[in-house]
Amino acid sequence: MLIMPWLGNTAWAALPGGTLDPATIPKYVSRLYVPPAMPKTLNGGDPSVDYYEIAARQIAQQVLPKPLPKTTLWAYGADSDSKTFHSPSYTIEAKFNRPVRVKWINDLKDDNGNFLPHLLPVDQTVHWANPAGGPEGQDSMGTDPNPYTGPVPLVTHLHGADVVSGSDGYPESWTLPAAANIPAGYASRGSHWKEIDEAAEEAGAATYQYTNAQRATHMWFHDHTLGMTRNNIYAGLAGNYILRGGASDLPSVALPKGDFEIPLLIQDRAFNRDGSLFYPGDRAFFEGLAKKKLRIPFIPNKTVDGKDSDVSPIWNPEYFSNVMLVNGNSWPRLDVEPRRYRFRILNASDSRFMILKIAKDPTARPATDTLPIWVVGGDGGFQPQPAKVGSLLIGPAERVDVVVDFTDVAKDTPLYLINEAPDEPYGGGEGGTDYAYADPHTTGQVMKFAVIGPATSKDESVPPEQLKTLLAAEKLGTPLTVRKVSINEMESGTVFADYNTDANGNLVNIIEDPAGIPFGPTISMLGTLDDSGAPAPLPWMAPVTENPGNGDTETWEIYNFTEDAHPIHMHLVEFQIQSREPLHPDLNGMPMLPATPLGAARGPEAWELGSKDTVIAYPGEVTRVKARFDRPGLYVWHCHILSHEDNDMMRPICVGNQNDCPVPPASH
């Protein structure tokens, strides 16, 4: 079957959600929740290691302000203390060169020990964990068009960690809960469990160890199960991991600390009137249509001319919700003293890019009366010098370490963290010209700062403008290889459609039409660049093509052949952004083949000067990063738009000799 890269339009949908209208949710009622430190488990047995037993369970949490109902979520917490379960979870506080060992427990069971089904619709026709496939058929593509109702597989990945492959959270090393009613014939482990983790462990658990031998930084842990990461994170499985100390950390007097250092984990979500999470359960949501009007065949149906459909019935190419959460509450409020604060910001959304500002008017666009933001670090720790910015672009999975100075803000002055990125896929450009701003009354607002006073203690931190140098860039060595890879979205090879529109140009129907254009996008893929300069998309199950030598430094050139920006994440390494460069466009504005840079490269943005593990790759451009691969084994690289990585925008990386890696998943 011939599949061509998708060159169609982005989503037509507006911003629908569940049955709860976001405009009816009171804003700035809930106080900002600040996650405490995750309690350690006392019986770890090794005094040189910090040991945790962390479970994933189902809870009810007051996400929306009272008197609105609680929301059923999944959350991480200390296995021995039910009061510690929260989404996002308590924070793991780690120390440089002191290992952290975690037993991750899949405890998605009810009080009778039976498994809990998923809270959200899971598409079984993408390449996913598929426990029902059995011990030889898991991690595969199914044909059942109905949502999955079986026991939920989980595997936890520490995003940003330099760690041995057996503790990385490989997408095919998941485990089911140790439930009493696992159906006969189900696989209880992922297909790469033995190869990755070497020895079987107790049912429903996996123990990973993090050496913490890297630079002090802000990481985060989240589920990474093949083909359903988006569902499991949306359900609540995420938390912060802060690594402190060592020569790469600043003295404690340099930056705000204690109560004045606050993580801000930002997500978009949608809700029903009963407080439950809303998540799209059919592909028509993406097109903005009722399911009955998306009259095309889905897997496993045949097309009008007898071909097998390749269009998944539930998976959506992107998903944008209509309510903004910070640390697990909708539109919260934080009282701040007139002093400096350090915020550790994480974008944990599925598809949403954000352009953040601190403004006095929450709805004016563009906001002009703003407070400066000082960027001191990012994904991989501190950058060489602070950067003063008025707005801050942050893609899914990126972290940004900032200082905001409220010292001279008058008491009782309200300030708002706002978002000026679009409510649709982001492709760069300027708000109001190249795209419409996020709804200034809902997704364009994030949280409120209320300045109170006076300060309760003297601010001992250094004004950010006086921090002339922070941390020199890590010396990664001279690249031995320039590796050319590609980002691709694909259209159907069997389903063709007629896209009907109304008098205003809005999409009103899609009908299967053999004389129409290919339906899409149907799948997302990474790949390589072939010798002719054309993209060569590859599915997840294709043999490894990215095989750096252990200890080698490489430059990766990431060619984006889609219409949208993608946050590309590489496991194991922290890389440095070298440049971005436009490609020669064709008459449709897409890269002309062979892909040829225009010769107008630009360097990283002012907030991207430090080490990174996630980079925004813009449409029609080549993005260059340099990385040193310092541990042998099997890892992955992928787009961190969760809907993309789940179908199929993820590829394996084998570092070192192929014998150091498990057999590639080509048999699945």
XYZ file of C-alpha atoms in Angstrom:
668
model
C 0.000 0.000 0.000
C 1.425 3.341 -1.041
C 1.230 6.009 1.645
C 2.240 9.583 0.883
C 3.099 12.313 3.376
C -0.011 14.261 4.378
C 0.026 17.767 2.919
C -3.512 18.775 3.849
C -4.870 21.430 6.174
C -4.681 21.504 9.959
C -7.735 20.780 12.094
C -10.949 22.529 11.113
C -12.485 22.004 14.528
C -13.086 24.943 16.816
C -12.566 24.096 20.477
C -15.383 21.838 21.591
C -15.111 19.783 24.727
C -17.392 18.013 27.153
C -20.782 19.028 28.463
C -19.303 21.554 30.928
C -19.028 24.988 29.324
C -15.621 26.417 30.357
C -17.122 29.898 30.478
C -19.234 28.807 33.461
C -16.232 27.692 35.555
C -15.292 30.382 38.115
C -11.696 31.532 37.658
C -9.091 32.270 40.313
C -11.086 30.708 43.123
C -8.791 27.766 43.901
C -5.469 28.437 45.574
C -2.475 27.163 43.606
C -1.555 23.694 44.828
C 2.193 23.321 45.413
C 3.172 19.626 45.377
C 5.084 18.532 48.500
C 8.125 16.258 48.363
C 7.357 12.588 47.707
C 8.006 10.622 50.937
C 10.721 7.974 50.730
C 10.167 4.339 51.663
C 12.143 3.461 54.785
C 12.936 -0.187 54.060
C 15.024 0.288 50.923
C 17.894 -1.736 52.347
C 20.701 0.406 50.865
C 21.598 3.574 52.804
C 23.449 5.005 49.788
C 20.247 5.080 47.718
C 17.008 7.033 48.142
C 14.278 4.417 47.778
C 10.647 5.001 46.836
C 7.671 2.749 46.262
C 5.310 4.756 44.065
C 1.967 3.419 42.883
C -0.523 4.576 40.274
C -4.109 4.551 41.586
C -7.539 5.913 40.810
C -8.640 8.853 42.945
C -11.268 11.591 43.126
C -9.733 15.081 43.138
C -11.190 18.579 43.360
C -9.829 19.852 40.047
C -12.670 22.283 39.390
C -13.571 24.789 42.107
C -16.291 23.905 44.603
C -19.231 23.398 44.423
C -18.485 21.746 41.066
C -18.018 17.964 41.391
C -14.730 16.194 41.943
C -12.992 14.547 38.993
C -11.965 10.902 38.796
C -8.283 10.752 37.882
C -5.262 8.508 38.016
C -2.404 9.660 40.198
C 0.998 8.634 41.488
C 1.591 8.505 45.231
C 3.559 6.769 47.984
C 2.286 3.188 48.075
C 2.126 3.186 51.884
C 0.174 6.444 52.248
C -3.128 6.939 50.442
C -3.139 10.642 51.370
C -0.175 11.321 49.062
C -1.996 10.552 45.794
C -2.495 13.653 43.678
C -2.336 14.668 40.013
C 0.237 15.998 39.335
C 2.032 13.912 41.913
C 4.218 14.900 44.801
C 7.698 15.917 43.640
C 10.712 13.619 43.788
C 13.559 15.688 45.249
C 16.888 14.169 44.183
C 20.523 14.997 44.950
C 23.449 15.013 42.530
C 25.323 11.685 42.442
C 22.941 10.094 44.941
C 20.932 7.387 43.177
C 17.167 7.219 43.390
C 15.563 3.778 43.159
C 11.826 3.586 42.493
C 9.546 0.604 42.494
C 6.807 1.735 40.121
C 3.578 -0.135 40.936
C 0.615 -0.444 38.602
C -2.183 -0.423 41.182
C -5.105 0.349 38.891
C -7.412 -2.013 40.766
C -10.656 -1.660 42.695
C -11.202 -2.539 46.356
C -11.825 -6.168 45.399
C -8.503 -6.488 43.592
C -10.061 -6.470 40.134
C -8.618 -4.328 37.364
C -10.051 -0.901 36.615
C -10.852 -0.168 32.966
C -9.531 2.971 31.353
C -11.229 6.289 32.103
C -10.860 7.312 28.454
C -11.431 5.749 25.021
C -8.320 3.868 23.839
C -8.005 3.129 20.115
C -7.074 -0.516 19.522
C -6.261 -0.096 15.822
C -3.069 1.946 16.239
C 0.265 0.285 17.052
C -0.205 -0.033 20.795
C 0.485 -2.215 23.857
C -2.425 -4.566 22.999
C -2.312 -6.957 26.000
C -5.167 -8.968 24.480
C -2.776 -10.028 21.713
C -1.196 -12.466 24.167
C 2.431 -13.160 25.097
C 3.471 -13.401 21.441
C 1.138 -10.786 19.978
C 1.244 -7.815 22.327
C 2.617 -4.445 21.162
C 0.820 -4.730 17.846
C -1.948 -3.251 15.725
C -5.418 -4.668 16.321
C -8.607 -4.500 14.289
C -11.214 -4.047 17.028
C -12.799 -0.618 16.414
C -14.287 -0.435 19.914
C -12.575 1.266 22.867
C -10.364 -1.023 24.959
C -12.029 -2.224 28.162
C -9.343 -4.520 29.620
C -6.654 -4.070 32.291
C -4.489 -1.003 31.700
C -0.739 -1.356 30.983
C 1.665 1.207 32.463
C 5.383 1.981 32.236
C 6.972 5.095 33.748
C 9.591 7.187 31.958
C 11.726 9.822 33.695
C 11.833 12.478 30.987
C 15.276 14.085 30.807
C 17.211 11.357 32.637
C 20.634 10.100 31.569
C 20.014 6.511 32.593
C 20.729 2.913 31.590
C 18.226 1.600 29.079
C 16.725 -0.865 31.567
C 15.481 2.057 33.680
C 14.391 4.346 30.865
C 10.783 3.182 30.653
C 10.859 1.718 27.140
C 7.335 1.854 25.631
C 7.200 -1.932 25.228
C 8.336 -2.766 28.801
C 4.923 -2.132 30.404
C 3.176 -4.225 33.017
C -0.473 -4.885 33.817
C -1.720 -4.534 37.397
C -1.525 -7.659 39.571
C -5.301 -7.961 39.421
C -7.350 -11.018 40.316
C -9.322 -11.055 37.078
C -6.800 -10.612 34.255
C -8.483 -12.323 31.274
C -7.033 -15.624 30.164
C -4.524 -15.305 27.356
C -3.617 -11.678 28.038
C 0.058 -10.686 28.085
C 0.936 -9.334 31.532
C 4.152 -7.693 30.290
C 5.258 -5.826 27.195
C 7.209 -7.593 24.477
C 10.526 -5.997 25.491
C 10.246 -6.641 29.198
C 12.881 -9.356 29.450
C 15.354 -7.744 27.070
C 15.105 -4.351 28.757
C 14.782 -5.329 32.397
C 16.765 -8.578 32.265
C 14.948 -10.359 35.076
C 11.264 -10.762 35.817
C 9.976 -8.984 38.897
C 6.856 -9.234 40.965
C 3.615 -8.909 39.058
C 2.401 -5.373 38.491
C 5.681 -3.650 39.368
C 9.027 -2.555 37.913
C 12.046 -1.194 39.778
C 14.172 1.457 38.067
C 17.274 3.280 39.292
C 18.332 6.808 38.356
C 21.999 7.640 38.909
C 21.520 11.445 39.046
C 25.041 11.943 37.702
C 23.927 14.711 35.330
C 23.556 18.456 35.705
C 21.085 19.823 38.237
C 17.792 20.281 36.450
C 14.015 19.895 36.338
C 12.820 16.576 34.897
C 9.386 14.989 34.984
C 8.029 11.467 35.112
C 5.031 10.239 33.198
C 3.562 7.139 31.675
C 5.070 6.038 28.346
C 3.035 2.988 27.306
C 3.117 2.225 23.586
C 0.175 3.744 21.720
C -1.666 5.042 24.800
C 0.691 7.536 26.424
C -1.762 10.311 25.564
C -4.592 8.571 27.429
C -2.550 7.744 30.525
C -1.046 11.214 30.923
C -4.404 12.884 30.261
C -5.871 10.682 32.991
C -3.349 12.220 35.410
C -0.086 10.257 35.467
C 2.621 12.933 35.647
C 4.898 14.492 38.257
C 7.985 16.671 38.743
C 11.498 15.401 39.487
C 13.962 18.061 40.707
C 17.686 17.230 40.725
C 19.787 19.546 42.905
C 23.434 19.981 43.893
C 26.805 19.438 42.297
C 29.013 21.897 40.456
C 26.255 22.562 37.904
C 23.892 24.004 40.532
C 23.947 27.652 41.553
C 24.575 28.612 45.191
C 21.317 28.635 47.111
C 21.630 32.394 47.711
C 21.582 33.178 43.977
C 17.955 32.285 43.256
C 14.702 32.314 45.216
C 14.228 29.134 47.224
C 11.905 27.442 49.687
C 8.391 28.870 49.526
C 9.523 31.174 46.716
C 10.516 28.399 44.304
C 7.345 26.937 42.811
C 6.736 24.377 40.055
C 4.000 25.215 37.549
C 2.832 22.121 35.646
C 0.425 23.400 33.004
C -2.073 21.235 31.087
C -5.265 21.749 29.124
C -8.261 19.543 29.887
C -12.004 19.390 29.195
C -14.832 18.271 31.489
C -18.392 17.072 31.623
C -21.000 18.539 33.977
C -20.544 15.618 36.399
C -16.866 16.589 36.791
C -15.546 13.717 34.680
C -12.813 14.198 32.111
C -13.893 14.610 28.519
C -11.739 13.018 25.829
C -12.720 12.490 22.176
C -14.030 9.015 21.420
C -14.195 9.197 17.633
C -12.148 10.558 14.749
C -14.914 12.934 13.628
C -14.066 15.169 16.601
C -10.903 16.326 14.816
C -12.863 17.413 11.769
C -15.441 19.174 13.938
C -18.224 16.907 12.747
C -20.812 14.671 14.311
C -19.762 11.059 13.909
C -22.757 10.267 11.713
C -21.576 12.867 9.191
C -18.051 11.465 8.861
C -19.239 8.872 6.370
C -16.015 7.098 5.591
C -15.032 3.526 6.456
C -12.871 2.947 9.498
C -10.691 -0.042 10.356
C -11.668 -2.921 9.953
C -14.204 -1.971 7.254
C -13.802 -2.069 3.493
C -13.895 0.966 1.218
C -16.476 1.349 -1.550
C -14.097 -0.342 -3.984
C -13.321 -3.244 -1.639
C -9.996 -2.143 -0.146
C -9.114 -2.391 3.546
C -9.520 0.912 5.382
C -6.396 2.306 7.060
C -8.224 5.020 9.057
C -8.383 4.496 12.820
C -11.866 5.140 14.275
C -10.949 6.805 17.591
C -7.459 8.338 17.335
C -7.361 12.102 16.705
C -4.303 13.698 15.024
C -4.190 16.426 17.692
C -6.323 17.346 20.677
C -6.912 20.773 22.243
C -9.005 21.088 25.397
C -10.801 24.187 26.665
C -9.842 24.461 30.360
C -6.364 25.376 31.631
C -4.978 23.589 34.698
C -1.953 24.472 36.807
C -0.755 21.869 39.304
C -4.062 20.067 39.003
C -6.551 22.934 39.425
C -8.436 24.983 36.865
C -7.343 28.632 36.636
C -5.826 28.875 40.135
C -4.641 31.920 42.095
C -1.306 32.440 43.814
C -0.736 35.158 46.402
C 2.791 36.529 45.951
C 4.830 38.859 48.112
C 6.629 41.881 46.619
C 9.867 39.951 46.000
C 11.479 37.625 43.444
C 10.062 34.173 42.703
C 11.505 31.223 40.836
C 9.002 29.264 38.737
C 9.836 25.832 37.262
C 7.409 25.712 34.328
C 6.431 22.500 32.514
C 4.071 22.233 29.542
C 2.466 18.798 30.052
C -0.280 19.228 27.439
C -1.073 16.790 24.633
C -0.762 19.120 21.639
C -0.870 22.694 22.935
C 2.045 25.073 22.508
C 1.925 28.104 24.796
C 3.261 31.644 24.517
C 3.240 32.885 28.092
C 3.167 36.458 29.342
C 2.536 38.052 32.745
C 0.022 40.819 32.041
C -2.184 43.253 33.922
C -5.127 42.770 31.560
C -6.120 39.103 31.130
C -8.009 39.586 27.861
C -6.166 42.307 25.878
C -4.444 40.825 22.794
C -1.665 41.276 22.233
C -0.877 42.076 25.852
C 1.480 45.048 26.088
C 1.489 45.998 29.783
C 3.572 43.024 30.945
C 6.104 42.056 33.590
C 9.540 40.874 32.412
C 10.377 37.177 32.654
C 14.011 36.211 33.277
C 14.910 32.796 31.866
C 17.747 31.147 33.787
C 17.453 27.571 32.547
C 15.546 24.926 30.666
C 15.290 21.195 30.039
C 18.898 20.388 30.956
C 19.610 22.898 33.699
C 21.022 26.402 33.754
C 21.963 28.201 30.579
C 25.132 30.309 30.152
C 23.446 33.627 30.981
C 19.982 34.884 31.907
C 17.639 36.070 29.162
C 15.081 38.818 29.739
C 11.954 38.167 27.676
C 8.480 39.632 27.449
C 6.926 36.394 26.248
C 7.927 32.767 26.513
C 7.236 30.072 23.899
C 7.078 26.597 25.426
C 6.162 23.437 23.521
C 4.741 20.222 24.954
C 7.227 18.533 27.353
C 9.589 21.532 27.504
C 10.617 22.951 30.868
C 11.679 26.532 31.491
C 13.279 27.833 34.698
C 12.400 31.509 35.219
C 12.677 34.307 37.768
C 9.905 36.889 38.051
C 10.442 40.015 40.159
C 7.314 41.326 41.897
C 9.330 43.688 44.148
C 8.104 46.935 42.634
C 4.548 45.833 41.933
C 2.050 47.779 44.038
C 0.061 45.860 46.634
C -3.284 44.490 45.449
C -2.225 44.726 41.804
C -3.684 41.763 39.927
C -1.410 40.083 37.380
C -2.267 37.207 35.072
C -0.261 34.470 33.427
C -1.770 34.447 29.942
C -1.301 32.370 26.792
C -1.071 33.978 23.354
C -0.464 30.821 21.291
C -3.298 29.409 19.148
C -6.068 26.945 19.988
C -4.826 24.796 17.114
C -1.563 23.297 15.835
C 1.265 25.810 16.104
C 3.460 26.547 13.115
C 5.290 29.708 14.128
C 4.497 33.236 13.036
C 2.785 36.094 14.830
C -0.467 36.022 16.766
C -3.282 38.008 15.209
C -1.590 37.779 11.789
C -0.559 34.183 11.143
C -2.984 32.617 13.597
C -5.794 33.566 15.955
C -4.897 33.907 19.634
C -6.198 31.343 22.084
C -9.631 32.323 23.403
C -8.774 35.223 25.744
C -11.650 34.269 28.064
C -10.706 30.599 28.496
C -7.529 28.992 27.115
C -5.860 32.386 26.776
C -5.759 32.657 30.577
C -3.704 30.343 32.800
C -3.525 31.644 36.388
C -3.610 34.790 38.503
C -0.955 36.363 40.713
C -2.295 38.525 43.538
C 0.413 40.750 45.020
C 0.094 40.990 48.789
C 2.435 42.606 51.260
C 4.634 43.356 52.876
C 7.281 40.644 52.358
C 7.504 38.276 55.318
C 11.306 38.109 55.145
C 14.240 39.729 53.397
C 14.789 38.619 49.813
C 18.324 37.200 49.801
C 18.284 36.209 46.123
C 20.336 38.047 43.511
C 18.480 40.233 40.980
C 18.550 38.245 37.727
C 20.093 41.130 35.767
C 23.147 40.829 38.034
C 23.636 37.138 37.235
C 25.923 37.781 34.296
C 27.001 34.150 33.961
C 25.183 31.032 35.094
C 26.674 27.806 33.701
C 28.950 27.273 30.730
C 27.627 25.037 27.988
C 28.683 21.414 28.283
C 31.519 20.402 25.930
C 30.042 17.670 23.764
C 33.001 17.197 21.414
C 33.235 17.219 17.635
C 30.413 15.450 15.788
C 31.516 12.288 13.982
C 28.256 11.945 12.054
C 25.639 14.220 10.537
C 22.405 12.243 10.712
C 19.493 13.377 8.522
C 16.036 12.485 9.841
C 12.530 13.556 8.869
C 9.114 14.427 10.339
C 6.116 13.295 8.299
C 2.332 13.108 8.487
C 0.662 10.550 6.265
C -2.572 10.333 4.314
C -4.666 7.289 3.537
C -3.633 4.889 0.823
C -7.133 3.421 0.484
C -9.723 5.966 1.631
C -10.508 8.930 -0.602
C -12.991 11.609 0.327
C -14.996 14.599 -0.825
C -14.615 17.489 1.633
C -17.895 19.421 1.524
C -18.095 22.982 2.821
C -20.895 25.465 3.489
C -21.290 28.997 2.102
C -18.839 30.317 4.681
C -16.170 27.791 3.789
C -16.656 25.690 6.929
C -16.340 21.939 6.654
C -19.774 20.353 6.972
C -19.281 16.788 5.751
C -16.791 14.205 4.541
C -18.078 11.471 2.261
C -16.059 8.613 0.851
C -15.444 9.333 -2.813
C -13.116 7.207 -4.983
C -12.594 10.267 -7.159
C -11.754 12.484 -4.180
C -8.470 13.268 -2.470
C -6.763 10.940 0.042
C -8.200 11.242 3.538
C -5.797 12.323 6.250
C -3.826 12.690 8.289
C -4.128 9.030 9.249
C -0.791 8.430 10.952
C 2.340 10.341 11.943
C 5.840 9.076 11.242
C 9.453 9.926 11.780
C 12.010 8.677 9.309
C 15.184 9.440 7.470
C 16.159 11.536 4.462
C 17.045 9.353 1.500
C 19.965 9.905 -0.870
C 17.776 11.963 -3.211
C 16.864 14.425 -0.448
C 13.304 13.126 -0.065
C 11.676 12.012 3.184
C 11.641 8.272 3.910
C 8.936 7.798 6.585
C 9.291 4.737 8.807
C 6.805 3.118 11.195
C 7.629 2.235 14.786
C 8.173 -1.432 13.948
C 10.758 -0.855 11.201
C 14.341 -1.927 12.018
C 16.593 0.571 13.791
C 18.045 3.296 11.571
C 19.467 5.535 14.332
C 22.523 3.672 15.668
C 25.102 6.049 17.202
C 28.299 4.557 18.571
C 28.615 4.513 22.351
C 30.353 7.763 23.311
C 29.928 9.314 19.859
C 28.861 12.907 19.300
C 26.488 13.456 16.389
C 24.682 16.323 14.694
C 21.077 15.495 13.887
C 19.417 17.429 11.084
C 15.652 17.206 11.604
C 13.734 17.975 8.382
C 10.091 18.899 8.970
C 7.874 18.035 5.969
C 4.597 18.881 7.748
C 2.617 22.092 8.186
C 3.031 22.215 11.973
C 5.791 22.593 14.550
C 6.737 19.438 16.463
C 8.479 19.177 19.869
C 11.075 16.461 19.192
C 12.367 14.624 22.280
C 15.387 12.347 22.442
C 15.752 9.929 25.351
C 19.112 9.498 27.138
C 20.814 12.658 25.883
C 20.795 16.367 26.535
C 21.621 18.103 23.285
C 22.487 21.627 22.205
C 20.536 23.481 19.532
C 22.878 24.570 16.754
C 20.580 26.222 14.222
C 17.286 26.306 12.347
C 17.136 26.974 8.623
C 14.252 27.294 6.138
C 14.065 24.874 3.219
C 13.386 25.937 -0.366
C 9.566 25.952 -0.689
C 7.492 24.796 -3.623
C 4.469 26.684 -4.975
C 2.340 25.316 -2.119
C 4.768 26.521 0.514
C 5.962 23.000 1.312
C 9.622 21.920 1.110
C 10.745 21.427 -2.473
C 12.393 18.099 -3.209
C 15.229 17.466 -2.921
C 15.078 19.233 0.445
C 17.550 22.105 0.218
C 18.364 24.637 2.964
C 18.069 28.261 1.900
C 21.378 29.297 3.456
C 19.739 31.517 6.095
C 20.407 29.623 9.312
C 19.606 31.260 12.636
C 20.804 30.296 16.088
C 18.796 29.182 19.117
C 16.420 31.553 20.872
C 17.592 33.451 23.940
C 15.832 30.939 26.219
C 17.312 27.899 24.410
C 21.017 28.448 25.083
C 21.428 25.663 27.624
C 21.156 21.908 27.291
C 17.867 20.599 25.910
C 16.103 17.267 25.543
C 13.123 18.601 23.565
C 13.374 20.990 20.615
C 10.704 22.758 18.574
C 11.170 21.815 14.909
C 9.305 24.304 12.711
C 7.467 23.422 9.493
C 9.454 23.694 6.288
C 12.753 23.918 8.148
C 15.753 21.835 9.117
C 16.573 21.965 12.841
C 20.109 20.986 13.869
C 21.061 19.677 17.304
C 24.302 18.201 18.671
C 24.298 15.328 21.177
C 26.730 12.880 22.764
C 25.376 9.354 23.242
C 27.057 8.138 26.409
C 25.321 4.848 27.332
C 24.829 1.704 25.249
C 21.373 0.244 24.857
C 17.924 0.746 23.394
C 16.166 4.121 23.690
C 13.654 6.109 21.626
C 13.164 9.498 20.011
C 9.741 10.880 19.229
C 7.460 13.846 18.823
C 6.074 14.919 22.196
C 2.711 15.874 20.820
C 1.261 12.871 22.612
C -1.299 12.126 19.918
C 1.562 11.958 17.414
C 3.917 9.704 19.349
C 1.027 7.290 19.951
C 0.467 6.810 16.197
C 3.376 6.284 15.063
C 5.744 9.270 15.422
C 8.349 7.424 17.482
C 11.455 5.484 16.505
C 14.029 3.388 18.403
C 17.625 4.498 18.999
C 20.244 1.785 19.473
C 23.397 3.198 21.050
C 26.474 1.049 20.520
C 26.715 -2.378 19.001
C 23.422 -3.842 17.826
C 24.138 -6.734 20.197
C 23.701 -4.243 23.063
C 20.079 -3.709 22.012
C 17.128 -6.085 21.996
C 15.921 -7.316 18.632
C 14.093 -4.409 16.934
C 10.303 -4.718 17.128
C 10.015 -5.613 13.424
C 8.069 -8.807 14.195
C 5.179 -6.787 15.552
